[in-house]
PDB file of C-alpha atoms in Angstrom:
ATOM      1  CA  MET A   1       3.689 -56.531  -7.536  1.00 57.00           C
ATOM      2  CA  GLU A   2       1.268 -59.434  -7.325  1.00 65.00           C
ATOM      3  CA  PRO A   3       2.554 -63.015  -7.725  1.00 63.00           C
ATOM      4  CA  SER A   4       0.733 -63.417 -11.056  1.00 74.00           C
ATOM      5  CA  ASP A   5       2.381 -60.224 -12.340  1.00 82.00           C
ATOM      6  CA  SER A   6       5.777 -61.593 -11.349  1.00 87.00           C
ATOM      7  CA  ALA A   7       5.093 -64.917 -13.069  1.00 88.00           C
ATOM      8  CA  ASP A   8       3.862 -63.114 -16.184  1.00 91.00           C
ATOM      9  CA  ALA A   9       7.075 -61.083 -16.297  1.00 91.00           C
ATOM     10  CA  VAL A  10       9.154 -64.251 -16.034  1.00 91.00           C
ATOM     11  CA  PHE A  11       7.198 -65.988 -18.801  1.00 92.00           C
ATOM     12  CA  GLU A  12       7.493 -62.938 -21.061  1.00 93.00           C
ATOM     13  CA  SER A  13      11.243 -62.727 -20.471  1.00 89.00           C
ATOM     14  CA  VAL A  14      11.704 -66.441 -21.207  1.00 88.00           C
ATOM     15  CA  ALA A  15       9.557 -66.200 -24.350  1.00 92.00           C
ATOM     16  CA  GLU A  16      11.712 -63.306 -25.594  1.00 92.00           C
ATOM     17  CA  LEU A  17      14.854 -65.340 -24.940  1.00 90.00           C
ATOM     18  CA  PHE A  18      13.477 -68.398 -26.750  1.00 91.00           C
ATOM     19  CA  ALA A  19      12.463 -66.192 -29.700  1.00 93.00           C
ATOM     20  CA  LEU A  20      16.004 -64.810 -29.823  1.00 92.00           C
ATOM     21  CA  LEU A  21      17.425 -68.353 -29.849  1.00 92.00           C
ATOM     22  CA  SER A  22      14.919 -69.758 -32.347  1.00 93.00           C
ATOM     23  CA  THR A  23      17.282 -69.353 -35.306  1.00 94.00           C
ATOM     24  CA  PRO A  24      19.804 -72.188 -35.846  1.00 94.00           C
ATOM     25  CA  ILE A  25      22.553 -69.807 -36.961  1.00 96.00           C
ATOM     26  CA  ARG A  26      22.333 -67.928 -33.657  1.00 95.00           C
ATOM     27  CA  LEU A  27      22.753 -71.198 -31.782  1.00 93.00           C
ATOM     28  CA  LYS A  28      25.770 -71.984 -33.986  1.00 94.00           C
ATOM     29  CA  ILE A  29      27.246 -68.565 -33.175  1.00 95.00           C
ATOM     30  CA  ILE A  30      26.766 -69.150 -29.451  1.00 94.00           C
ATOM     31  CA  GLY A  31      28.353 -72.594 -29.780  1.00 90.00           C
ATOM     32  CA  ALA A  32      31.310 -71.175 -31.708  1.00 93.00           C
ATOM     33  CA  LEU A  33      31.915 -68.539 -29.040  1.00 94.00           C
ATOM     34  CA  CYS A  34      31.703 -70.831 -26.003  1.00 87.00           C
ATOM     35  CA  ASP A  35      35.421 -71.563 -25.890  1.00 84.00           C
ATOM     36  CA  GLN A  36      36.883 -68.240 -27.044  1.00 93.00           C
ATOM     37  CA  GLU A  37      36.109 -64.924 -28.648  1.00 96.00           C
ATOM     38  CA  LYS A  38      36.240 -64.720 -32.425  1.00 98.00           C
ATOM     39  CA  ASN A  39      36.040 -62.126 -35.167  1.00 97.00           C
ATOM     40  CA  VAL A  40      33.585 -62.263 -38.048  1.00 96.00           C
ATOM     41  CA  SER A  41      36.088 -63.955 -40.396  1.00 96.00           C
ATOM     42  CA  GLN A  42      36.727 -66.720 -37.870  1.00 97.00           C
ATOM     43  CA  LEU A  43      32.997 -67.223 -37.361  1.00 98.00           C
ATOM     44  CA  LEU A  44      32.406 -67.353 -41.125  1.00 98.00           C
ATOM     45  CA  ALA A  45      35.090 -70.054 -41.411  1.00 97.00           C
ATOM     46  CA  GLN A  46      33.089 -72.168 -38.938  1.00 96.00           C
ATOM     47  CA  ILE A  47      29.517 -71.309 -39.931  1.00 97.00           C
ATOM     48  CA  ASP A  48      28.231 -71.589 -43.478  1.00 96.00           C
ATOM     49  CA  THR A  49      26.474 -68.279 -44.164  1.00 97.00           C
ATOM     50  CA  THR A  50      27.078 -64.965 -45.879  1.00 97.00           C
ATOM     51  CA  GLN A  51      28.884 -62.060 -44.236  1.00 96.00           C
ATOM     52  CA  PRO A  52      25.786 -59.794 -44.253  1.00 97.00           C
ATOM     53  CA  ASN A  53      23.668 -62.543 -42.674  1.00 97.00           C
ATOM     54  CA  MET A  54      26.334 -63.222 -40.026  1.00 98.00           C
ATOM     55  CA  SER A  55      26.587 -59.515 -39.213  1.00 97.00           C
ATOM     56  CA  GLN A  56      22.821 -59.226 -38.848  1.00 97.00           C
ATOM     57  CA  HIS A  57      22.669 -62.110 -36.366  1.00 98.00           C
ATOM     58  CA  LEU A  58      25.703 -60.866 -34.434  1.00 98.00           C
ATOM     59  CA  SER A  59      24.076 -57.448 -34.169  1.00 97.00           C
ATOM     60  CA  THR A  60      20.817 -58.957 -32.896  1.00 96.00           C
ATOM     61  CA  LEU A  61      22.625 -61.036 -30.268  1.00 96.00           C
ATOM     62  CA  TYR A  62      24.731 -58.037 -29.229  1.00 96.00           C
ATOM     63  CA  ARG A  63      21.705 -55.736 -28.835  1.00 95.00           C
ATOM     64  CA  ALA A  64      19.995 -58.401 -26.722  1.00 93.00           C
ATOM     65  CA  GLY A  65      23.002 -58.549 -24.373  1.00 93.00           C
ATOM     66  CA  VAL A  66      23.938 -62.109 -25.288  1.00 94.00           C
ATOM     67  CA  LEU A  67      27.230 -61.071 -26.902  1.00 96.00           C
ATOM     68  CA  GLY A  68      29.878 -58.559 -25.993  1.00 97.00           C
ATOM     69  CA  LYS A  69      32.386 -57.140 -28.445  1.00 97.00           C
ATOM     70  CA  ARG A  70      35.703 -55.322 -28.598  1.00 96.00           C
ATOM     71  CA  ARG A  71      37.601 -53.666 -31.390  1.00 96.00           C
ATOM     72  CA  GLU A  72      41.224 -54.460 -32.193  1.00 95.00           C
ATOM     73  CA  GLY A  73      42.384 -52.382 -35.135  1.00 95.00           C
ATOM     74  CA  THR A  74      39.905 -53.009 -37.925  1.00 94.00           C
ATOM     75  CA  GLN A  75      38.637 -56.287 -36.422  1.00 95.00           C
ATOM     76  CA  ILE A  76      35.694 -56.643 -34.054  1.00 96.00           C
ATOM     77  CA  TYR A  77      35.873 -59.634 -31.716  1.00 98.00           C
ATOM     78  CA  TYR A  78      32.705 -61.135 -30.264  1.00 98.00           C
ATOM     79  CA  ARG A  79      32.386 -63.091 -27.031  1.00 97.00           C
ATOM     80  CA  LEU A  80      29.575 -64.569 -24.979  1.00 95.00           C
ATOM     81  CA  GLN A  81      28.347 -62.034 -22.474  1.00 94.00           C
ATOM     82  CA  SER A  82      25.467 -64.044 -20.993  1.00 86.00           C
ATOM     83  CA  GLU A  83      26.294 -67.093 -18.871  1.00 85.00           C
ATOM     84  CA  ARG A  84      22.545 -67.728 -18.616  1.00 86.00           C
ATOM     85  CA  VAL A  85      22.217 -68.143 -22.386  1.00 89.00           C
ATOM     86  CA  ALA A  86      25.273 -70.416 -22.595  1.00 86.00           C
ATOM     87  CA  THR A  87      23.914 -72.598 -19.766  1.00 88.00           C
ATOM     88  CA  LEU A  88      20.475 -72.801 -21.353  1.00 89.00           C
ATOM     89  CA  CYS A  89      21.847 -73.655 -24.810  1.00 86.00           C
ATOM     90  CA  ARG A  90      24.180 -76.278 -23.369  1.00 85.00           C
ATOM     91  CA  ALA A  91      21.337 -77.932 -21.441  1.00 89.00           C
ATOM     92  CA  VAL A  92      19.026 -78.053 -24.460  1.00 87.00           C
ATOM     93  CA  CYS A  93      21.745 -79.163 -26.894  1.00 84.00           C
ATOM     94  CA  THR A  94      22.885 -81.867 -24.466  1.00 85.00           C
ATOM     95  CA  GLN A  95      19.349 -83.231 -24.132  1.00 86.00           C
ATOM     96  CA  VAL A  96      18.802 -83.218 -27.890  1.00 86.00           C
ATOM     97  CA  ALA A  97      22.192 -84.889 -28.447  1.00 84.00           C
ATOM     98  CA  ILE A  98      21.241 -87.602 -25.942  1.00 85.00           C
ATOM     99  CA  GLU A  99      18.037 -88.261 -27.825  1.00 83.00           C
ATOM    100  CA  LEU A 100      19.664 -88.213 -31.275  1.00 82.00           C
ATOM    101  CA  ASP A 101      22.894 -90.038 -30.520  1.00 76.00           C
ATOM    102  CA  SER A 102      22.541 -92.563 -27.734  1.00 70.00           C
ATOM    103  CA  GLN A 103      26.073 -93.843 -28.411  1.00 54.00           C
ATOM    104  CA  THR A 104      28.037 -90.685 -27.517  1.00 55.00           C
ATOM    105  CA  PRO A 105      25.641 -88.018 -26.208  1.00 46.00           C
ATOM    106  CA  VAL A 106      28.092 -86.115 -24.039  1.00 55.00           C
ATOM    107  CA  ALA A 107      30.764 -85.991 -26.731  1.00 55.00           C
ATOM    108  CA  ALA A 108      28.214 -84.722 -29.255  1.00 51.00           C
ATOM    109  CA  ALA A 109      27.038 -82.016 -26.867  1.00 54.00           C
ATOM    110  CA  ASP A 110      30.636 -81.025 -26.048  1.00 58.00           C
ATOM    111  CA  ARG A 111      31.317 -80.479 -29.752  1.00 54.00           C
ATOM    112  CA  LEU A 112      28.285 -78.197 -29.939  1.00 57.00           C
ATOM    113  CA  LEU A 113      28.834 -76.146 -26.790  1.00 55.00           C
ATOM    114  CA  PRO A 114      32.076 -76.609 -24.846  1.00 54.00           C
ATOM    115  CA  LEU A 115      31.843 -76.193 -21.068  1.00 48.00           C
ATOM    116  CA  GLY A 116      34.083 -73.166 -20.732  1.00 46.00           C
ATOM    117  CA  VAL A 117      32.619 -69.727 -21.358  1.00 40.00           C
ATOM    118  CA  ARG A 118      35.108 -66.871 -21.404  1.00 34.00           C
TER     119      ARG A 118
END
């Protein structure tokens, strides 16, 4: 593989990831799952959207490998599967929080995406 082919593959992969994360609700889902796994009801209590819309976004993130899931009885619990995505989202959200809230940037970013990913 030539160096330009390798660089092209990297840029394509990053573009696909940014496209996946270009929807605010998906970023909210990732933020909600940073500290612990949650089921759809718990996510809906945190994120203002409809159940069908939430399910669609969860499905998209799961198919992309960003989320993992497990079934417990009738409930499906979602968790972050991709450390790379959590790190990227945290970095971007931290930078935006710094720019928007110069008083308490770290605290604002911590509310969005806690450090721990389980």
